[in-house]
């Protein structure tokens, strides 16, 4: 049901990323191409990693894209989960939980001490799901982002 992604999974992952962006009301922001995903996941210097959830026909129905982060306080790596998505028609079958538990298993196996991610404040089904697994919000922290023109302007200072 859960396995590391392969280069052959790129078209399916790309399609699922676009589905997730549409669900999150930001399809116009999903600009990554299949070629960029292939380079990021399988190029000579991978920037990220992916696992996929498959159904009984081995069709990809969900994915998790993640990368390593580092805690200066703990002194070890952790995993930052960039995306977790399961097609609506496959939800309730344990695929999302299986993807998260696989990443938790990798953390434990490799000595990583954190598995972190962000969730949109309005996405109560996801929040309820995460909290059912024991995840807790980090309400003392606010995510900031520089992008587009603001990023260019900051780089010019």
Short mmCIF file of N, CA and C in Angstrom, two decimals:
data_model
loop_
_atom_site.label_atom_id
_atom_site.label_comp_id
_atom_site.label_asym_id
_atom_site.label_seq_id
_atom_site.Cartn_x
_atom_site.Cartn_y
_atom_site.Cartn_z
N UNK A 1 0.82 -1.19 0.00
CA UNK A 1 0.00 0.00 0.00
C UNK A 1 0.87 1.26 0.00
N UNK A 2 1.95 1.31 0.76
CA UNK A 2 2.85 2.46 0.83
C UNK A 2 4.23 2.02 0.34
N UNK A 3 4.83 2.85 -0.55
CA UNK A 3 6.16 2.53 -1.03
C UNK A 3 6.86 3.82 -1.41
N UNK A 4 8.20 3.80 -1.46
CA UNK A 4 8.92 4.97 -1.97
C UNK A 4 8.52 5.22 -3.43
N UNK A 5 8.42 6.47 -3.79
CA UNK A 5 8.07 6.82 -5.17
C UNK A 5 9.21 6.43 -6.10
N UNK A 6 8.86 6.19 -7.34
CA UNK A 6 9.83 5.91 -8.40
C UNK A 6 9.66 6.97 -9.49
N UNK A 7 10.62 7.09 -10.40
CA UNK A 7 10.45 8.04 -11.50
C UNK A 7 9.16 7.81 -12.31
N UNK A 8 8.72 6.59 -12.41
CA UNK A 8 7.48 6.30 -13.15
C UNK A 8 6.25 6.90 -12.48
N UNK A 9 6.36 7.25 -11.19
CA UNK A 9 5.23 7.82 -10.45
C UNK A 9 5.08 9.33 -10.66
N UNK A 10 6.04 9.97 -11.30
CA UNK A 10 6.02 11.42 -11.43
C UNK A 10 4.72 11.95 -12.04
N UNK A 11 4.22 11.40 -13.15
CA UNK A 11 2.96 11.94 -13.69
C UNK A 11 1.80 11.86 -12.69
N UNK A 12 1.70 10.77 -11.96
CA UNK A 12 0.62 10.63 -10.98
C UNK A 12 0.81 11.61 -9.82
N UNK A 13 2.04 11.75 -9.33
CA UNK A 13 2.30 12.70 -8.25
C UNK A 13 1.98 14.11 -8.70
N UNK A 14 2.39 14.46 -9.91
CA UNK A 14 2.11 15.79 -10.45
C UNK A 14 0.60 16.04 -10.51
N UNK A 15 -0.15 15.08 -10.98
CA UNK A 15 -1.61 15.23 -11.04
C UNK A 15 -2.21 15.40 -9.65
N UNK A 16 -1.71 14.63 -8.69
CA UNK A 16 -2.21 14.74 -7.32
C UNK A 16 -1.84 16.08 -6.68
N UNK A 17 -0.66 16.59 -6.99
CA UNK A 17 -0.27 17.92 -6.49
C UNK A 17 -1.26 18.96 -6.98
N UNK A 18 -1.64 18.86 -8.23
CA UNK A 18 -2.61 19.82 -8.80
C UNK A 18 -3.99 19.64 -8.15
N UNK A 19 -4.37 18.40 -7.83
CA UNK A 19 -5.63 18.18 -7.12
C UNK A 19 -5.58 18.81 -5.74
N UNK A 20 -4.46 18.63 -5.04
CA UNK A 20 -4.29 19.23 -3.71
C UNK A 20 -4.36 20.75 -3.80
N UNK A 21 -3.67 21.33 -4.76
CA UNK A 21 -3.69 22.79 -4.91
C UNK A 21 -5.11 23.29 -5.18
N UNK A 22 -5.86 22.56 -5.98
CA UNK A 22 -7.25 22.93 -6.25
C UNK A 22 -8.07 22.84 -4.96
N UNK A 23 -7.90 21.77 -4.20
CA UNK A 23 -8.61 21.60 -2.92
C UNK A 23 -8.27 22.75 -1.97
N UNK A 24 -7.01 23.17 -1.98
CA UNK A 24 -6.58 24.25 -1.08
C UNK A 24 -6.85 25.63 -1.67
N UNK A 25 -7.62 25.67 -2.76
CA UNK A 25 -8.06 26.93 -3.38
C UNK A 25 -6.90 27.76 -3.91
N UNK A 26 -5.87 27.08 -4.42
CA UNK A 26 -4.67 27.78 -4.89
C UNK A 26 -4.09 27.13 -6.14
N UNK A 27 -4.93 26.61 -7.00
CA UNK A 27 -4.43 25.93 -8.19
C UNK A 27 -3.53 26.84 -9.02
N UNK A 28 -3.81 28.12 -9.05
CA UNK A 28 -3.00 29.07 -9.81
C UNK A 28 -1.56 29.17 -9.29
N UNK A 29 -1.32 28.71 -8.06
CA UNK A 29 0.03 28.75 -7.49
C UNK A 29 0.82 27.48 -7.76
N UNK A 30 0.18 26.44 -8.24
CA UNK A 30 0.84 25.15 -8.48
C UNK A 30 1.51 25.19 -9.85
N UNK A 31 2.75 25.63 -9.87
CA UNK A 31 3.46 25.85 -11.14
C UNK A 31 4.52 24.80 -11.44
N UNK A 32 4.78 23.89 -10.52
CA UNK A 32 5.82 22.88 -10.73
C UNK A 32 5.47 22.00 -11.92
N UNK A 33 6.48 21.68 -12.70
CA UNK A 33 6.31 20.80 -13.85
C UNK A 33 6.74 19.38 -13.47
N UNK A 34 6.39 18.43 -14.31
CA UNK A 34 6.85 17.06 -14.09
C UNK A 34 8.37 16.99 -14.14
N UNK A 35 8.98 17.76 -15.03
CA UNK A 35 10.45 17.77 -15.14
C UNK A 35 11.08 18.29 -13.86
N UNK A 36 10.52 19.35 -13.29
CA UNK A 36 11.05 19.88 -12.03
C UNK A 36 10.91 18.85 -10.90
N UNK A 37 9.78 18.19 -10.84
CA UNK A 37 9.58 17.16 -9.81
C UNK A 37 10.58 16.03 -9.98
N UNK A 38 10.79 15.61 -11.21
CA UNK A 38 11.75 14.53 -11.45
C UNK A 38 13.14 14.94 -10.96
N UNK A 39 13.56 16.14 -11.29
CA UNK A 39 14.88 16.62 -10.86
C UNK A 39 14.96 16.73 -9.33
N UNK A 40 13.89 17.25 -8.71
CA UNK A 40 13.89 17.43 -7.25
C UNK A 40 13.91 16.11 -6.50
N UNK A 41 13.22 15.11 -7.03
CA UNK A 41 13.10 13.83 -6.33
C UNK A 41 14.15 12.80 -6.75
N UNK A 42 14.60 12.87 -8.01
CA UNK A 42 15.46 11.81 -8.53
C UNK A 42 16.72 12.31 -9.22
N UNK A 43 16.97 13.62 -9.17
CA UNK A 43 18.17 14.17 -9.78
C UNK A 43 19.41 13.82 -9.00
N UNK A 44 20.57 14.32 -9.43
CA UNK A 44 21.82 13.98 -8.75
C UNK A 44 21.90 14.48 -7.31
N UNK A 45 21.16 15.53 -6.99
CA UNK A 45 21.13 16.08 -5.62
C UNK A 45 19.68 16.26 -5.20
N UNK A 46 19.01 15.19 -4.79
CA UNK A 46 17.58 15.30 -4.45
C UNK A 46 17.32 16.35 -3.38
N UNK A 47 16.31 17.17 -3.63
CA UNK A 47 15.90 18.19 -2.67
C UNK A 47 14.78 17.69 -1.78
N UNK A 48 14.12 16.64 -2.22
CA UNK A 48 12.98 16.10 -1.49
C UNK A 48 12.85 14.62 -1.80
N UNK A 49 11.94 13.99 -1.08
CA UNK A 49 11.69 12.57 -1.22
C UNK A 49 10.18 12.37 -1.27
N UNK A 50 9.74 11.24 -1.76
CA UNK A 50 8.30 11.00 -1.84
C UNK A 50 7.98 9.54 -1.58
N UNK A 51 6.85 9.34 -0.98
CA UNK A 51 6.24 8.03 -0.84
C UNK A 51 4.86 8.10 -1.47
N UNK A 52 4.41 6.99 -1.98
CA UNK A 52 3.08 6.95 -2.58
C UNK A 52 2.24 5.87 -1.91
N UNK A 53 0.93 6.12 -1.95
CA UNK A 53 -0.06 5.13 -1.52
C UNK A 53 -0.69 4.59 -2.80
N UNK A 54 -0.81 3.28 -2.87
CA UNK A 54 -1.40 2.66 -4.06
C UNK A 54 -2.61 1.82 -3.66
N UNK A 55 -3.47 1.61 -4.64
CA UNK A 55 -4.63 0.75 -4.41
C UNK A 55 -4.31 -0.68 -4.84
N UNK A 56 -5.31 -1.52 -4.88
CA UNK A 56 -5.08 -2.93 -5.19
C UNK A 56 -4.61 -3.16 -6.62
N UNK A 57 -4.76 -2.16 -7.50
CA UNK A 57 -4.28 -2.29 -8.88
C UNK A 57 -2.92 -1.61 -9.06
N UNK A 58 -2.31 -1.18 -7.98
CA UNK A 58 -1.03 -0.46 -7.95
C UNK A 58 -1.13 0.94 -8.56
N UNK A 59 -2.34 1.48 -8.64
CA UNK A 59 -2.52 2.87 -9.08
C UNK A 59 -2.21 3.79 -7.91
N UNK A 60 -1.51 4.88 -8.18
CA UNK A 60 -1.17 5.85 -7.13
C UNK A 60 -2.42 6.65 -6.80
N UNK A 61 -2.81 6.61 -5.52
CA UNK A 61 -4.01 7.32 -5.06
C UNK A 61 -3.69 8.35 -3.98
N UNK A 62 -2.43 8.41 -3.58
CA UNK A 62 -2.03 9.38 -2.57
C UNK A 62 -0.52 9.50 -2.54
N UNK A 63 -0.04 10.56 -1.92
CA UNK A 63 1.40 10.77 -1.86
C UNK A 63 1.78 11.61 -0.66
N UNK A 64 3.03 11.50 -0.29
CA UNK A 64 3.66 12.37 0.70
C UNK A 64 4.99 12.82 0.12
N UNK A 65 5.22 14.12 0.07
CA UNK A 65 6.51 14.67 -0.33
C UNK A 65 7.11 15.30 0.91
N UNK A 66 8.38 14.98 1.17
CA UNK A 66 9.01 15.43 2.40
C UNK A 66 10.49 15.71 2.16
N UNK A 67 11.08 16.42 3.11
CA UNK A 67 12.51 16.69 3.06
C UNK A 67 13.04 16.75 4.48
N UNK A 68 14.36 16.71 4.60
CA UNK A 68 14.98 16.77 5.91
C UNK A 68 15.08 18.21 6.37
N UNK A 69 14.79 18.42 7.65
CA UNK A 69 15.09 19.69 8.29
C UNK A 69 16.09 19.40 9.41
N UNK A 70 16.44 20.41 10.16
CA UNK A 70 17.42 20.23 11.23
C UNK A 70 17.02 21.08 12.42
N UNK A 71 17.08 20.50 13.61
CA UNK A 71 16.79 21.22 14.84
C UNK A 71 18.10 21.56 15.53
N UNK A 72 18.37 22.85 15.66
CA UNK A 72 19.57 23.25 16.41
C UNK A 72 19.40 22.93 17.88
N UNK A 73 18.18 22.88 18.37
CA UNK A 73 17.95 22.59 19.78
C UNK A 73 18.13 21.10 20.08
N UNK A 74 17.72 20.26 19.17
CA UNK A 74 17.85 18.82 19.37
C UNK A 74 19.16 18.28 18.80
N UNK A 75 19.73 19.01 17.85
CA UNK A 75 21.00 18.59 17.26
C UNK A 75 20.89 17.47 16.25
N UNK A 76 19.69 17.21 15.76
CA UNK A 76 19.49 16.13 14.80
C UNK A 76 18.49 16.57 13.72
N UNK A 77 18.47 15.77 12.65
CA UNK A 77 17.50 15.99 11.58
C UNK A 77 16.09 15.66 12.05
N UNK A 78 15.16 16.11 11.26
CA UNK A 78 13.77 15.73 11.36
C UNK A 78 13.24 15.67 9.94
N UNK A 79 11.99 15.33 9.83
CA UNK A 79 11.33 15.33 8.53
C UNK A 79 10.30 16.44 8.52
N UNK A 80 10.33 17.22 7.44
CA UNK A 80 9.27 18.20 7.21
C UNK A 80 8.40 17.65 6.08
N UNK A 81 7.15 17.45 6.38
CA UNK A 81 6.19 16.93 5.42
C UNK A 81 5.63 18.11 4.63
N UNK A 82 6.02 18.21 3.38
CA UNK A 82 5.56 19.31 2.52
C UNK A 82 4.12 19.10 2.07
N UNK A 83 3.81 17.90 1.61
CA UNK A 83 2.46 17.58 1.13
C UNK A 83 2.06 16.19 1.60
N UNK A 84 0.81 16.08 1.98
CA UNK A 84 0.18 14.78 2.22
C UNK A 84 -1.19 14.87 1.57
N UNK A 85 -1.46 13.98 0.63
CA UNK A 85 -2.74 14.04 -0.07
C UNK A 85 -3.17 12.65 -0.48
N UNK A 86 -4.45 12.38 -0.28
CA UNK A 86 -5.08 11.15 -0.75
C UNK A 86 -6.34 11.57 -1.51
N UNK A 87 -6.52 10.99 -2.67
CA UNK A 87 -7.71 11.31 -3.48
C UNK A 87 -8.97 11.13 -2.64
N UNK A 88 -9.94 12.04 -2.81
CA UNK A 88 -11.18 11.94 -2.02
C UNK A 88 -11.87 10.58 -2.14
N UNK A 89 -11.82 9.96 -3.32
CA UNK A 89 -12.48 8.67 -3.50
C UNK A 89 -11.80 7.55 -2.73
N UNK A 90 -10.56 7.77 -2.28
CA UNK A 90 -9.82 6.74 -1.55
C UNK A 90 -9.70 7.03 -0.06
N UNK A 91 -10.25 8.16 0.37
CA UNK A 91 -10.16 8.52 1.79
C UNK A 91 -10.96 7.56 2.65
N UNK A 92 -10.49 7.39 3.86
CA UNK A 92 -11.16 6.48 4.79
C UNK A 92 -10.61 5.07 4.72
N UNK A 93 -9.69 4.84 3.79
CA UNK A 93 -9.11 3.50 3.65
C UNK A 93 -7.79 3.32 4.38
N UNK A 94 -7.37 4.34 5.14
CA UNK A 94 -6.14 4.22 5.92
C UNK A 94 -4.88 4.65 5.20
N UNK A 95 -5.02 5.16 3.97
CA UNK A 95 -3.83 5.53 3.20
C UNK A 95 -3.08 6.73 3.80
N UNK A 96 -3.82 7.76 4.21
CA UNK A 96 -3.17 8.92 4.82
C UNK A 96 -2.45 8.54 6.10
N UNK A 97 -3.11 7.75 6.93
CA UNK A 97 -2.48 7.29 8.16
C UNK A 97 -1.26 6.45 7.86
N UNK A 98 -1.34 5.59 6.86
CA UNK A 98 -0.21 4.74 6.51
C UNK A 98 0.97 5.57 6.00
N UNK A 99 0.70 6.63 5.23
CA UNK A 99 1.79 7.50 4.77
C UNK A 99 2.45 8.19 5.97
N UNK A 100 1.65 8.73 6.88
CA UNK A 100 2.22 9.41 8.05
C UNK A 100 2.97 8.45 8.95
N UNK A 101 2.43 7.27 9.16
CA UNK A 101 3.12 6.33 10.05
C UNK A 101 4.41 5.82 9.42
N UNK A 102 4.46 5.75 8.09
CA UNK A 102 5.72 5.37 7.43
C UNK A 102 6.78 6.45 7.67
N UNK A 103 6.40 7.71 7.58
CA UNK A 103 7.37 8.78 7.85
C UNK A 103 7.78 8.79 9.31
N UNK A 104 6.85 8.53 10.21
CA UNK A 104 7.19 8.42 11.63
C UNK A 104 8.17 7.27 11.85
N UNK A 105 7.93 6.15 11.17
CA UNK A 105 8.83 5.00 11.29
C UNK A 105 10.23 5.36 10.79
N UNK A 106 10.32 6.09 9.68
CA UNK A 106 11.62 6.53 9.19
C UNK A 106 12.32 7.42 10.21
N UNK A 107 11.57 8.31 10.83
CA UNK A 107 12.16 9.17 11.87
C UNK A 107 12.77 8.34 13.00
N UNK A 108 12.00 7.42 13.51
CA UNK A 108 12.47 6.59 14.62
C UNK A 108 13.67 5.75 14.19
N UNK A 109 13.57 5.12 13.03
CA UNK A 109 14.64 4.26 12.53
C UNK A 109 15.94 5.03 12.35
N UNK A 110 15.86 6.28 11.90
CA UNK A 110 17.05 7.07 11.59
C UNK A 110 17.49 8.00 12.72
N UNK A 111 16.79 7.99 13.82
CA UNK A 111 17.16 8.85 14.95
C UNK A 111 16.71 10.29 14.80
N UNK A 112 15.80 10.56 13.87
CA UNK A 112 15.23 11.90 13.74
C UNK A 112 14.23 12.09 14.88
N UNK A 113 14.12 13.32 15.38
CA UNK A 113 13.28 13.51 16.55
C UNK A 113 12.02 14.33 16.30
N UNK A 114 11.81 14.75 15.06
CA UNK A 114 10.60 15.52 14.76
C UNK A 114 10.04 15.15 13.39
N UNK A 115 8.73 15.14 13.32
CA UNK A 115 7.99 15.05 12.07
C UNK A 115 7.02 16.23 12.11
N UNK A 116 7.23 17.18 11.23
CA UNK A 116 6.46 18.43 11.28
C UNK A 116 5.82 18.72 9.93
N UNK A 117 4.75 19.52 9.96
CA UNK A 117 4.08 19.96 8.75
C UNK A 117 3.19 21.14 9.10
N UNK A 118 2.64 21.76 8.07
CA UNK A 118 1.69 22.85 8.24
C UNK A 118 0.34 22.41 7.70
N UNK A 119 -0.70 22.98 8.24
CA UNK A 119 -2.05 22.70 7.76
C UNK A 119 -2.82 24.03 7.73
N UNK A 120 -3.64 24.19 6.71
CA UNK A 120 -4.46 25.39 6.61
C UNK A 120 -5.45 25.43 7.77
N UNK A 121 -5.62 26.61 8.36
CA UNK A 121 -6.49 26.76 9.53
C UNK A 121 -7.93 26.32 9.28
N UNK A 122 -8.40 26.43 8.05
CA UNK A 122 -9.79 26.08 7.74
C UNK A 122 -9.98 24.60 7.44
N UNK A 123 -8.89 23.83 7.32
CA UNK A 123 -8.98 22.43 6.92
C UNK A 123 -9.26 21.53 8.13
N UNK A 124 -10.46 21.66 8.68
CA UNK A 124 -10.79 20.92 9.90
C UNK A 124 -10.76 19.40 9.73
N UNK A 125 -11.12 18.83 8.56
CA UNK A 125 -10.98 17.38 8.44
C UNK A 125 -9.52 16.92 8.63
N UNK A 126 -8.58 17.66 8.04
CA UNK A 126 -7.17 17.31 8.19
C UNK A 126 -6.71 17.52 9.63
N UNK A 127 -7.12 18.63 10.24
CA UNK A 127 -6.72 18.91 11.62
C UNK A 127 -7.23 17.81 12.54
N UNK A 128 -8.49 17.43 12.38
CA UNK A 128 -9.04 16.35 13.21
C UNK A 128 -8.27 15.05 13.01
N UNK A 129 -7.92 14.75 11.75
CA UNK A 129 -7.16 13.54 11.45
C UNK A 129 -5.80 13.58 12.13
N UNK A 130 -5.07 14.69 11.99
CA UNK A 130 -3.74 14.80 12.60
C UNK A 130 -3.81 14.68 14.11
N UNK A 131 -4.79 15.34 14.71
CA UNK A 131 -4.91 15.29 16.17
C UNK A 131 -5.30 13.90 16.65
N UNK A 132 -6.03 13.14 15.82
CA UNK A 132 -6.39 11.77 16.21
C UNK A 132 -5.16 10.88 16.30
N UNK A 133 -4.08 11.28 15.60
CA UNK A 133 -2.83 10.52 15.65
C UNK A 133 -1.90 10.99 16.76
N UNK A 134 -2.31 12.03 17.47
CA UNK A 134 -1.48 12.55 18.57
C UNK A 134 -0.69 13.80 18.21
N UNK A 135 -0.82 14.29 16.98
CA UNK A 135 -0.13 15.53 16.59
C UNK A 135 -0.77 16.70 17.30
N UNK A 136 0.03 17.69 17.64
CA UNK A 136 -0.47 18.88 18.32
C UNK A 136 0.00 20.13 17.58
N UNK A 137 -0.88 21.14 17.50
CA UNK A 137 -0.50 22.38 16.82
C UNK A 137 0.56 23.13 17.60
N UNK A 138 1.39 23.83 16.88
CA UNK A 138 2.42 24.67 17.48
C UNK A 138 1.93 26.12 17.40
N UNK A 139 0.98 26.47 18.24
CA UNK A 139 0.31 27.76 18.15
C UNK A 139 1.19 28.95 18.49
N UNK A 140 2.33 28.72 19.10
CA UNK A 140 3.21 29.83 19.45
C UNK A 140 4.03 30.30 18.26
N UNK A 141 3.94 29.62 17.13
CA UNK A 141 4.76 29.93 15.97
C UNK A 141 3.86 30.37 14.81
N UNK A 142 4.33 31.33 14.04
CA UNK A 142 3.65 31.78 12.83
C UNK A 142 4.60 31.60 11.66
N UNK A 143 4.12 30.99 10.60
CA UNK A 143 4.93 30.77 9.41
C UNK A 143 5.01 32.08 8.63
N UNK A 144 6.21 32.44 8.22
CA UNK A 144 6.42 33.59 7.34
C UNK A 144 6.99 33.10 6.03
N UNK A 145 6.73 33.87 4.95
CA UNK A 145 7.21 33.45 3.65
C UNK A 145 7.56 34.68 2.81
N UNK A 146 8.71 34.60 2.17
CA UNK A 146 9.07 35.56 1.13
C UNK A 146 8.95 34.84 -0.20
N UNK A 147 8.28 35.48 -1.16
CA UNK A 147 8.13 34.89 -2.48
C UNK A 147 7.95 36.00 -3.51
N UNK A 148 8.14 35.64 -4.75
CA UNK A 148 7.91 36.54 -5.88
C UNK A 148 8.65 37.87 -5.70
N UNK A 149 7.96 38.99 -5.87
CA UNK A 149 8.59 40.31 -5.82
C UNK A 149 9.21 40.61 -4.46
N UNK A 150 8.55 40.20 -3.39
CA UNK A 150 9.09 40.43 -2.04
C UNK A 150 10.43 39.72 -1.86
N UNK A 151 10.55 38.51 -2.40
CA UNK A 151 11.80 37.77 -2.32
C UNK A 151 12.91 38.49 -3.09
N UNK A 152 12.60 38.94 -4.28
CA UNK A 152 13.57 39.68 -5.09
C UNK A 152 14.00 40.96 -4.39
N UNK A 153 13.03 41.67 -3.83
CA UNK A 153 13.34 42.91 -3.11
C UNK A 153 14.22 42.66 -1.90
N UNK A 154 13.93 41.60 -1.15
CA UNK A 154 14.74 41.29 0.03
C UNK A 154 16.17 40.92 -0.38
N UNK A 155 16.31 40.23 -1.49
CA UNK A 155 17.64 39.85 -1.95
C UNK A 155 18.46 41.05 -2.39
N UNK A 156 17.81 42.13 -2.76
CA UNK A 156 18.49 43.32 -3.25
C UNK A 156 19.01 44.20 -2.12
N UNK A 157 18.62 43.93 -0.90
CA UNK A 157 19.06 44.77 0.24
C UNK A 157 20.44 44.38 0.72
#
